Short mmCIF file of C-alpha atoms in Angstrom, two decimals:
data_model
loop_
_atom_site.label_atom_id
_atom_site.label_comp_id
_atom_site.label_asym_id
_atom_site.label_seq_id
_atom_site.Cartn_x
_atom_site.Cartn_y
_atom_site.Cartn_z
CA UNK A 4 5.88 12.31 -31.04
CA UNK A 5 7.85 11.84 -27.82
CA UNK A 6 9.24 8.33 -27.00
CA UNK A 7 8.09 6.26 -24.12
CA UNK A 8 9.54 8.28 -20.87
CA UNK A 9 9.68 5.35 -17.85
CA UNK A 10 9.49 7.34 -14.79
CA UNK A 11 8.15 4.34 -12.49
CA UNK A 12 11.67 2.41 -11.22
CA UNK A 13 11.13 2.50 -8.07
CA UNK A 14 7.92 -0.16 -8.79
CA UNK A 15 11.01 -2.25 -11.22
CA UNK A 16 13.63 -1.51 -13.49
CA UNK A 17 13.95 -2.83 -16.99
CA UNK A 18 17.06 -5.48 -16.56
CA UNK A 19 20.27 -3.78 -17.87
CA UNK A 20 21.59 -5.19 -21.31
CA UNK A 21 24.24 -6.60 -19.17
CA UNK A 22 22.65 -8.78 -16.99
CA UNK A 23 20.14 -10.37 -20.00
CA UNK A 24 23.90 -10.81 -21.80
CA UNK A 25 24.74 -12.36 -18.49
CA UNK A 26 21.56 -14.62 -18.27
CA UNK A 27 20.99 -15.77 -21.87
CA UNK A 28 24.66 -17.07 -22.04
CA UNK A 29 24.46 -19.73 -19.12
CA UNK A 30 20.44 -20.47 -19.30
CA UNK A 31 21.08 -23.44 -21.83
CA UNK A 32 24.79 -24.13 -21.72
CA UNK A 33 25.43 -24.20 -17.82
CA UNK A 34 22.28 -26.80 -16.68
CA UNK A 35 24.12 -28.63 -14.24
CA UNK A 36 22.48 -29.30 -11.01
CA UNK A 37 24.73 -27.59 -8.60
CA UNK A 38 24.46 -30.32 -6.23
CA UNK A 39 26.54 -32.53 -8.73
CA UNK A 40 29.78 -33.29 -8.81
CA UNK A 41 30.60 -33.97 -11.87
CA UNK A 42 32.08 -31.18 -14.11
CA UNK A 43 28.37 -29.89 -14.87
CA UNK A 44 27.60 -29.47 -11.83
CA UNK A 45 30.82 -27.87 -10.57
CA UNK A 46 30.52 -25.41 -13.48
CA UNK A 47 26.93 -24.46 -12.55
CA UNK A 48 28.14 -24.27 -8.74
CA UNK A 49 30.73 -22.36 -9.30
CA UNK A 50 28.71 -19.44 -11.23
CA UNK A 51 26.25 -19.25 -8.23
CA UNK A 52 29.16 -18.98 -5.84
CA UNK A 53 30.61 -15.98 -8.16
CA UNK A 54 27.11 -14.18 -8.05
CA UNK A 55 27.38 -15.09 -4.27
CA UNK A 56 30.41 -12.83 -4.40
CA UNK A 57 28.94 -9.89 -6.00
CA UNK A 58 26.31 -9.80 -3.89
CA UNK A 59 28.45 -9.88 -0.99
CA UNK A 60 30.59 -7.24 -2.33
CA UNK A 61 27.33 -4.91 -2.74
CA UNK A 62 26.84 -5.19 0.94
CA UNK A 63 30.45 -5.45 2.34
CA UNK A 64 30.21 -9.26 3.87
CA UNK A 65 31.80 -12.29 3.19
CA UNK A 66 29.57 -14.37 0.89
CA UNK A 67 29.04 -17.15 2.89
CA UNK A 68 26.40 -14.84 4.67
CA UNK A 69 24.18 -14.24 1.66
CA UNK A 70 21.84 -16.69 1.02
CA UNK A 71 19.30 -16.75 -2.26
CA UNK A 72 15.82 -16.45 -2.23
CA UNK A 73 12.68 -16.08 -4.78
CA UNK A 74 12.68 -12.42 -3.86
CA UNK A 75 12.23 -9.57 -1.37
CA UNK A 76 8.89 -11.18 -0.07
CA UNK A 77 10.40 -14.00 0.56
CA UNK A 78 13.43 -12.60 1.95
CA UNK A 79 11.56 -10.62 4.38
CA UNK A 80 9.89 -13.60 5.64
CA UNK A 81 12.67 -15.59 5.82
CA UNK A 82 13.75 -12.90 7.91
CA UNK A 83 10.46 -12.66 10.33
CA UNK A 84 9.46 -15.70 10.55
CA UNK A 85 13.03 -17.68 10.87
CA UNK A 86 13.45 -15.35 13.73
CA UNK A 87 9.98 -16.64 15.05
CA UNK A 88 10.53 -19.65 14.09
CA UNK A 89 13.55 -20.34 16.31
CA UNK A 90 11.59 -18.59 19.63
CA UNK A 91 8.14 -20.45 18.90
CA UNK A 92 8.34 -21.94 22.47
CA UNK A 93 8.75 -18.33 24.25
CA UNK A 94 6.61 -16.80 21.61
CA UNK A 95 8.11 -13.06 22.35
CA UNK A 96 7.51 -9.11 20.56
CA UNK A 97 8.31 -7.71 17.61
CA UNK A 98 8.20 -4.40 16.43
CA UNK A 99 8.07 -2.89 13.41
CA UNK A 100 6.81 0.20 11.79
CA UNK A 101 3.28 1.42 10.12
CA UNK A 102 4.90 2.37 6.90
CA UNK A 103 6.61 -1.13 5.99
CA UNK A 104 5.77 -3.03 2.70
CA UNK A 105 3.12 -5.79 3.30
CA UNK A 106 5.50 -8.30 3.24
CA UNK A 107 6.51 -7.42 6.49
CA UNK A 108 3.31 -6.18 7.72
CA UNK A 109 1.34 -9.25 6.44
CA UNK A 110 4.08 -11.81 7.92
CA UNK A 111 3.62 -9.79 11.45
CA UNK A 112 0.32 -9.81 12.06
CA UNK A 113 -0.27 -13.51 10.58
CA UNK A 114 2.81 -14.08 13.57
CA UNK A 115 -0.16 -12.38 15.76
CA UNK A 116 -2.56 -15.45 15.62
CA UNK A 117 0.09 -17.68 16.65
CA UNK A 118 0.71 -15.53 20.25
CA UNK A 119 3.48 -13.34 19.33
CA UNK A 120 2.47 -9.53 20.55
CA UNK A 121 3.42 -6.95 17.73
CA UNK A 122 3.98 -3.17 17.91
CA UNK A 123 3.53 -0.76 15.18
CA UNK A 124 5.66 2.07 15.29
CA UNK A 125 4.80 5.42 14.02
CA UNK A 126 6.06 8.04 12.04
CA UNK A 127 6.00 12.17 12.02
CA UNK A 128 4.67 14.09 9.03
CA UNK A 129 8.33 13.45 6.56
CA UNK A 130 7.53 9.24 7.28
CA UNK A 131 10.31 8.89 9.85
CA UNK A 132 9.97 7.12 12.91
CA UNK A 133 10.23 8.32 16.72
CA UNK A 134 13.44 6.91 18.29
CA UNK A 135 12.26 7.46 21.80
CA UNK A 136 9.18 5.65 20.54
CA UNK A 137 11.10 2.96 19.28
CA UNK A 138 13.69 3.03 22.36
CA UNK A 139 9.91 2.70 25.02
CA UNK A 140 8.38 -0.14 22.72
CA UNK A 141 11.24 -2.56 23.61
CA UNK A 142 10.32 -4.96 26.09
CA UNK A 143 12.12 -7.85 27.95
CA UNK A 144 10.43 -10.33 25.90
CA UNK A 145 11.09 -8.35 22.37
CA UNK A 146 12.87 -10.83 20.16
CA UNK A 147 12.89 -8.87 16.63
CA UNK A 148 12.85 -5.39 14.95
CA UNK A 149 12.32 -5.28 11.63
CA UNK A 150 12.17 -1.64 10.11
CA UNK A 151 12.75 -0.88 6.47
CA UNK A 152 15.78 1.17 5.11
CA UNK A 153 13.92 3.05 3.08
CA UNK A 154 10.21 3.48 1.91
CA UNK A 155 9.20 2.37 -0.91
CA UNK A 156 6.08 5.37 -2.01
CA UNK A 157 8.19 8.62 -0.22
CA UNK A 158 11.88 7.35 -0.22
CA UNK A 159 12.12 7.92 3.46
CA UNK A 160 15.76 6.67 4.54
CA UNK A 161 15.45 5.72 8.02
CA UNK A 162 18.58 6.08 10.95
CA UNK A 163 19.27 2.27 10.61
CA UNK A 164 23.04 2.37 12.06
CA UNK A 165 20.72 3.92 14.87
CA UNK A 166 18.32 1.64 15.08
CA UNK A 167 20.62 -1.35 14.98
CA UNK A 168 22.83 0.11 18.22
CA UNK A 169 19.50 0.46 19.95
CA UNK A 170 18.94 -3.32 19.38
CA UNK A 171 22.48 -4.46 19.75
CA UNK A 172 22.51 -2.76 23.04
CA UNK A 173 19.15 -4.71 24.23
CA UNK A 174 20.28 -8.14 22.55
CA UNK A 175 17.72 -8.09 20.07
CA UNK A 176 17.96 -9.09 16.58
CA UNK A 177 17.34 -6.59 14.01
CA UNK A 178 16.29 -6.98 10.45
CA UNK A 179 15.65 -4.21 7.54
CA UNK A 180 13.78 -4.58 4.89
CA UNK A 181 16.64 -2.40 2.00
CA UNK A 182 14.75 -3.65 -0.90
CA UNK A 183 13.92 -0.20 -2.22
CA UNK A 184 17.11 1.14 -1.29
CA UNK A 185 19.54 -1.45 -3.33
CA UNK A 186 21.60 0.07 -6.01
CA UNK A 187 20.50 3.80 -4.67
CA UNK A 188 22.36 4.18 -1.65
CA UNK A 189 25.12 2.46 0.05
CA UNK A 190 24.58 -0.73 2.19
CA UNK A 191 27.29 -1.44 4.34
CA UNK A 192 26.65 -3.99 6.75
CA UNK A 193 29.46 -3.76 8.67
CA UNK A 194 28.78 0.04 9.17
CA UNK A 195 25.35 -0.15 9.91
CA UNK A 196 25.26 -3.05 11.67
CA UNK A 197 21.96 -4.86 10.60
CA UNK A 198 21.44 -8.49 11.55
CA UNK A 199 19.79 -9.42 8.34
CA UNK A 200 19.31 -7.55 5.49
CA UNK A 201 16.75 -7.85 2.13
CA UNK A 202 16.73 -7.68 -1.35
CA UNK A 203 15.76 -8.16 -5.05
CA UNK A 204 16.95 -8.49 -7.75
CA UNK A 205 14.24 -6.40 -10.27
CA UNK A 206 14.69 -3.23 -7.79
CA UNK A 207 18.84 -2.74 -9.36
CA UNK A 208 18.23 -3.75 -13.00
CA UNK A 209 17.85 -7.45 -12.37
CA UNK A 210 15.16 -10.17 -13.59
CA UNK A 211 12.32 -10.60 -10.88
CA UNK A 212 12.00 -13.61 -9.01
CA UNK A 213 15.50 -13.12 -7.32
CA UNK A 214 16.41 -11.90 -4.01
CA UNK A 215 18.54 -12.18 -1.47
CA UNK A 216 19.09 -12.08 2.54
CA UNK A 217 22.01 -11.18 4.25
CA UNK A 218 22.38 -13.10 7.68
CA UNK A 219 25.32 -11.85 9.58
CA UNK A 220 27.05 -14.52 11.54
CA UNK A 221 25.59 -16.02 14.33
CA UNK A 222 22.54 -14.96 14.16
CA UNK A 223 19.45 -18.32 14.50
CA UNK A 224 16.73 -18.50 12.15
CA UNK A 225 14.88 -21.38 11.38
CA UNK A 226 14.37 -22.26 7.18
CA UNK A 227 10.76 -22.05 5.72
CA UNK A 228 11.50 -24.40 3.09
CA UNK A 229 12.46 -28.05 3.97
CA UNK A 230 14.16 -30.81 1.75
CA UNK A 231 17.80 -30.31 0.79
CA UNK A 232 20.70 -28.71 2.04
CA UNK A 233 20.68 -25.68 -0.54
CA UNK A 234 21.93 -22.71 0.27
CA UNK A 235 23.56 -24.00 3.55
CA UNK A 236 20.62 -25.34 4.58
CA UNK A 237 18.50 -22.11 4.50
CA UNK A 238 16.28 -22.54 1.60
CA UNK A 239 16.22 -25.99 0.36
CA UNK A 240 15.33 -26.31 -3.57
CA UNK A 241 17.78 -27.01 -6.62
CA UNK A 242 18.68 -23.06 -6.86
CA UNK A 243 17.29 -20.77 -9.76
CA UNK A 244 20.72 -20.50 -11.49
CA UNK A 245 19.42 -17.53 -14.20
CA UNK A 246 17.86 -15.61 -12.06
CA UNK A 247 20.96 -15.95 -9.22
CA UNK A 248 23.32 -14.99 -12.27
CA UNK A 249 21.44 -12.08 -12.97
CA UNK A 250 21.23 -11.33 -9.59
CA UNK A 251 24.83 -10.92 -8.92
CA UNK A 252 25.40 -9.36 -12.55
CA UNK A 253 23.11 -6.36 -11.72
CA UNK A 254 24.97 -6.34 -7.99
CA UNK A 255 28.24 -6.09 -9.64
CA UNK A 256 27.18 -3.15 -11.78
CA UNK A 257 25.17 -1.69 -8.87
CA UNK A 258 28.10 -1.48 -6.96
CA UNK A 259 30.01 0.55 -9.51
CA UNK A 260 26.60 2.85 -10.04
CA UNK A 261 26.22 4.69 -6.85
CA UNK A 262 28.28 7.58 -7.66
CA UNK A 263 25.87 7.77 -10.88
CA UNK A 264 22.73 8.31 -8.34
CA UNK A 265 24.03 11.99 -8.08
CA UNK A 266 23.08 12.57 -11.57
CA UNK A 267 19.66 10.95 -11.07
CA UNK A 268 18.99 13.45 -7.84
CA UNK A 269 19.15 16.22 -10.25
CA UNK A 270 16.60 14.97 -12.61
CA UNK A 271 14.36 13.91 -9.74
CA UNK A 272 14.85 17.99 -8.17
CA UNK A 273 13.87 18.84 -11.65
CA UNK A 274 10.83 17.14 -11.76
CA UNK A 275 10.02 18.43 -8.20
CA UNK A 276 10.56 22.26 -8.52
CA UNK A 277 8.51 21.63 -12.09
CA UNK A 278 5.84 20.07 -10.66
CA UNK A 279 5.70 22.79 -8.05
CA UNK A 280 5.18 25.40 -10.26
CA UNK A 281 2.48 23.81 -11.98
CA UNK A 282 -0.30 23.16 -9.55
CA UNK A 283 -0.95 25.96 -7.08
CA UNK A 284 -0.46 24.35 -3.30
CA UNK A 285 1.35 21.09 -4.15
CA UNK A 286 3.63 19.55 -1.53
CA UNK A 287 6.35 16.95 -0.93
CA UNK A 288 5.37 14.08 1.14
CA UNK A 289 8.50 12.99 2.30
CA UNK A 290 11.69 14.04 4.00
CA UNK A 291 13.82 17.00 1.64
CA UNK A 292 17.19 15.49 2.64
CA UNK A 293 16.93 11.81 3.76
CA UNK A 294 15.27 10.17 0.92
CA UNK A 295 16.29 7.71 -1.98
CA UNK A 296 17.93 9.90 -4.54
CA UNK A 297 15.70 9.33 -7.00
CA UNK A 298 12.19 9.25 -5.04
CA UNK A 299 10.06 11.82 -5.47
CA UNK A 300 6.81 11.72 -3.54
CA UNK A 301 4.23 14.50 -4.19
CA UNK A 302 0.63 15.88 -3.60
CA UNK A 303 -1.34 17.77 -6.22
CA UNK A 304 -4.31 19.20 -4.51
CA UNK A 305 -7.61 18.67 -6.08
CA UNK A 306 -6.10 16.38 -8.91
CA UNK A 307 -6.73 12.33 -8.32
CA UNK A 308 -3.41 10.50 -8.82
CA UNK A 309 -4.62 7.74 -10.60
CA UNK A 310 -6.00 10.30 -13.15
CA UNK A 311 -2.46 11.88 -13.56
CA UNK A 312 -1.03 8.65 -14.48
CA UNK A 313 -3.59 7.32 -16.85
CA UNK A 314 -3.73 10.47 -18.45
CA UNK A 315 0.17 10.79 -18.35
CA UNK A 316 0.39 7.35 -19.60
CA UNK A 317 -1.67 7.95 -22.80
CA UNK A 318 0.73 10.97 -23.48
CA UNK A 319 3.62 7.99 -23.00
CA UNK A 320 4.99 8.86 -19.45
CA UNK A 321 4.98 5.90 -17.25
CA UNK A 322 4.33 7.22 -13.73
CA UNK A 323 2.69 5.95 -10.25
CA UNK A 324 0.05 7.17 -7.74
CA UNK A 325 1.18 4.81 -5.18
CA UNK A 326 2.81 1.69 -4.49
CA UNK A 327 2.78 -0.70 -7.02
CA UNK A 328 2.16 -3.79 -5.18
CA UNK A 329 -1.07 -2.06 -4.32
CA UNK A 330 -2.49 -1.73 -7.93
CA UNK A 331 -6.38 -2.21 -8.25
CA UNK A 332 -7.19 -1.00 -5.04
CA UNK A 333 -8.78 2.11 -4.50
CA UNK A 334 -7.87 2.45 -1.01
CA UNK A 335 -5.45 5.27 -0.31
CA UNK A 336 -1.82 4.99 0.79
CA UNK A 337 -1.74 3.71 4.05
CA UNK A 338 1.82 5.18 4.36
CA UNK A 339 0.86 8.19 3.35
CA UNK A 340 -2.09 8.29 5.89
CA UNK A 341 0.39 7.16 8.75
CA UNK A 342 2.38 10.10 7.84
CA UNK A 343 -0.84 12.66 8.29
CA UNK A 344 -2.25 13.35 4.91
CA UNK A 345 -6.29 13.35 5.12
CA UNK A 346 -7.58 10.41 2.58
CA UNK A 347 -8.40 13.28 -0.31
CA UNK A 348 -4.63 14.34 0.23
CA UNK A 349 -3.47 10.87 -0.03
CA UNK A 350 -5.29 10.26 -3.02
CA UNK A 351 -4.13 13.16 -4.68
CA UNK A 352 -0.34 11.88 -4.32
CA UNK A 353 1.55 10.91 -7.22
CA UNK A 354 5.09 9.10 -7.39
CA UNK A 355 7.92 9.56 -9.65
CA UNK A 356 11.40 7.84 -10.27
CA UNK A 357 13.56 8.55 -12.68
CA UNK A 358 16.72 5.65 -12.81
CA UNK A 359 20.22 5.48 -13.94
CA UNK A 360 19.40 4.75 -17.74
CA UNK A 361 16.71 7.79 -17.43
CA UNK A 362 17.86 11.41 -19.48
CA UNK A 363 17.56 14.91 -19.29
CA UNK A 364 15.92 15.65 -22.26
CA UNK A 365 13.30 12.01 -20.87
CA UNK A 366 12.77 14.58 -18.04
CA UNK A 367 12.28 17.95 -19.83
CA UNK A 368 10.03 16.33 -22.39
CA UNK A 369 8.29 14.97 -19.57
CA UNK A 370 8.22 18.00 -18.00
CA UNK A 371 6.57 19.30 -21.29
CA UNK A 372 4.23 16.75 -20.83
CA UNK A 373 2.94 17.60 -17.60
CA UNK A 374 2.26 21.20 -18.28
CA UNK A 375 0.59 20.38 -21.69
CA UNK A 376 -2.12 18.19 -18.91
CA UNK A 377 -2.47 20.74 -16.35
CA UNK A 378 -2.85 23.82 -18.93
CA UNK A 379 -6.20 21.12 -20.40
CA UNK A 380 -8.20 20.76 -17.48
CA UNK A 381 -10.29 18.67 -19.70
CA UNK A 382 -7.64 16.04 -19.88
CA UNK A 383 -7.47 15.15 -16.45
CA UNK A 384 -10.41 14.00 -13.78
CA UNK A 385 -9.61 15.90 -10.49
CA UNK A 386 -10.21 14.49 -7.08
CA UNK A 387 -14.05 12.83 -6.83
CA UNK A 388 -13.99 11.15 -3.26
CA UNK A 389 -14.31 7.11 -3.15
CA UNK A 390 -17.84 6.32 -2.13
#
């Protein structure tokens, strides 16, 4: 009887031992409200300003420039709309990409009711965008660009040191979405030179409802929330000291982790050449070379992806057909679709990725796994079109 085999990190990671140590030891004894002075509240300030640090140290910018939020979402709208926000009187363009998580998307095209014109950019057939597309979309009025680092279903690592030259050049504030990409691949700011940068906290072996944006200096956004003079002023609300401590716990080990992403490519190339072998015609959907590390995108024709992972799932390998934050809908990838796959194609896509406490003998008894379902055809539904 094979173990549980979690091959699904990319939609969270299970919180590393260290940061729950991390967590459990100040969630009773340090309840201080940070905004006190007196030695309670010093001692809980002081922890937030230490996970301020790791965080910073993750990204390579003074900590003064990271500023806590509830979460990627929130992060990204932070992002979007405090840009907005602070040009609601000139309205103005954004652009942004087809591909992006909704929380970008979403936040765009709600900006769209209130005047503000927004281009979609989009991609070839590996999910990377056109930079002469990008480069003809900006406008004299374009006060944003908000493109992800990396994509979240195919791993897609886009040229953001690029992209932010392009926008530095024009004036124009750029912002990427590096949720996915946290703890996976380096994220200099200073190299790439992103305006504002998001993250979370449950995407590097952190608790969820923690994130984090990275606002480099002198850049004007506007706050969403109003009331206090939190986080500089940014994000009023007494802060959300466990889930800021295991923030900057799982930034501190992610930090010292990267090198151990080389390890996890392997396992992911495993899967992939396995998974090749086993279903006549299947295909990466994705870029070979510039993807996450451990991201590993692929269509099985004629099999429905949801199938796979049910049926993988009752054999006790936790897989994905899809974005997560899309569960329950039957529509296909729209990332996939923006790349070119037909809707049966898109459908037939599955997602794996393996993460740093992930094994070789997790993968080659989940490889064992996968060829015990394909060899029964009667174990798995293949493709039936949505009616």
């Amino acid at each position: 009887m094979y173990q549980r085999i979690y091959l699904d990190h990319n939609a969270t990671t299970p919180p590393d031992s260290d940061v729950v140590e991390a967590v459990n030891l100040h969630f009773q004894a340090s309840y201080g409200n940070p905004s006190s002075i007196h030695h309670e509240g010093k001692n809980t300030k002081m922890l937030i300003e230490e996970a301020r640090c790791h965080t910073a140290a993750l990204l390579n910018c003074t900590a003064k420039r990271v500023f806590f939020t509830a979460g990627g979402s929130e992060a990204n709208n932070l992002a979007i709309k405090g840009t907005a926000f602070s040009k609601w009187d000139k309205k103005g363009h954004i652009i942004t990409t087809s591909i992006e998580h909704p929380a970008v998307l979403l936040t765009c095209r709600w900006l769209e009711k209130f005047g503000f014109d927004i281009t979609c950019l989009g991609v070839n057939d590996k999910g990377m965008i056109h930079i002469d597309e990008l480069k003809s979309s900006i406008r004299d009025t374009t006060c944003l660009i908000t493109i992800m680092t990396a994509n979240n279903e195919t791993g897609a690592i886009q040229p953001i040191r690029e992209i932010a030259a392009i926008a530095r050049e024009r004036g124009i504030v750029f912002h990427t979405d590096a949720v996915q990409a946290a703890g996976k691949i380096d994220l200099d700011v200073m190299e790439s030179g992103v305006d504002m940068l998001s993250i979370s906290a449950h995407k590097f072996y952190g608790p969820k409802g923690s994130g984090a944006l990275y606002i480099k200096e002198g850049i004007e956004i506007e706050p969403l929330i109003h009331g206090g003079s939190h986080e500089g002023g940014m994000r009023a609300g007494t802060e959300n000291l466990s889930g800021i401590i295991g923030l900057g716990k799982a930034a501190e080990l992610a930090a010292k982790r990267l090198s151990d992403m080389n390890r996890v490519r392997e396992l992911r190339d495993r899967l992939e050449q396995t998974l090749m072998s086993f279903v006549p015609g299947a295909r990466l959907n994705g870029p070979i070379l510039e993807r996450l590390p451990n991201t590993l995108n692929i269509m099985l024709p004629g099999y429905r992806g949801e199938s796979v992972v049910l049926a993988m799932d009752k054999l006790g390998v936790a897989l994905s057909s899809g974005s997560a934050c899309k569960s329950g809908s039957s529509n296909p990838s729209y990332a996939l679709l923006a790349m070119g796959l037909t809707r049966e194609e898109a459908h037939c896509s599955i997602r794996l990725s393996p993460g740093v406490s992930s094994t070789t003998e997790e993968v080659d008894d989940a490889i064992d796994l996968f060829k015990q379902l394909f060899t029964n055809k009667k174990e798995i539904i293949k493709f039936i079109p949505c009616r």
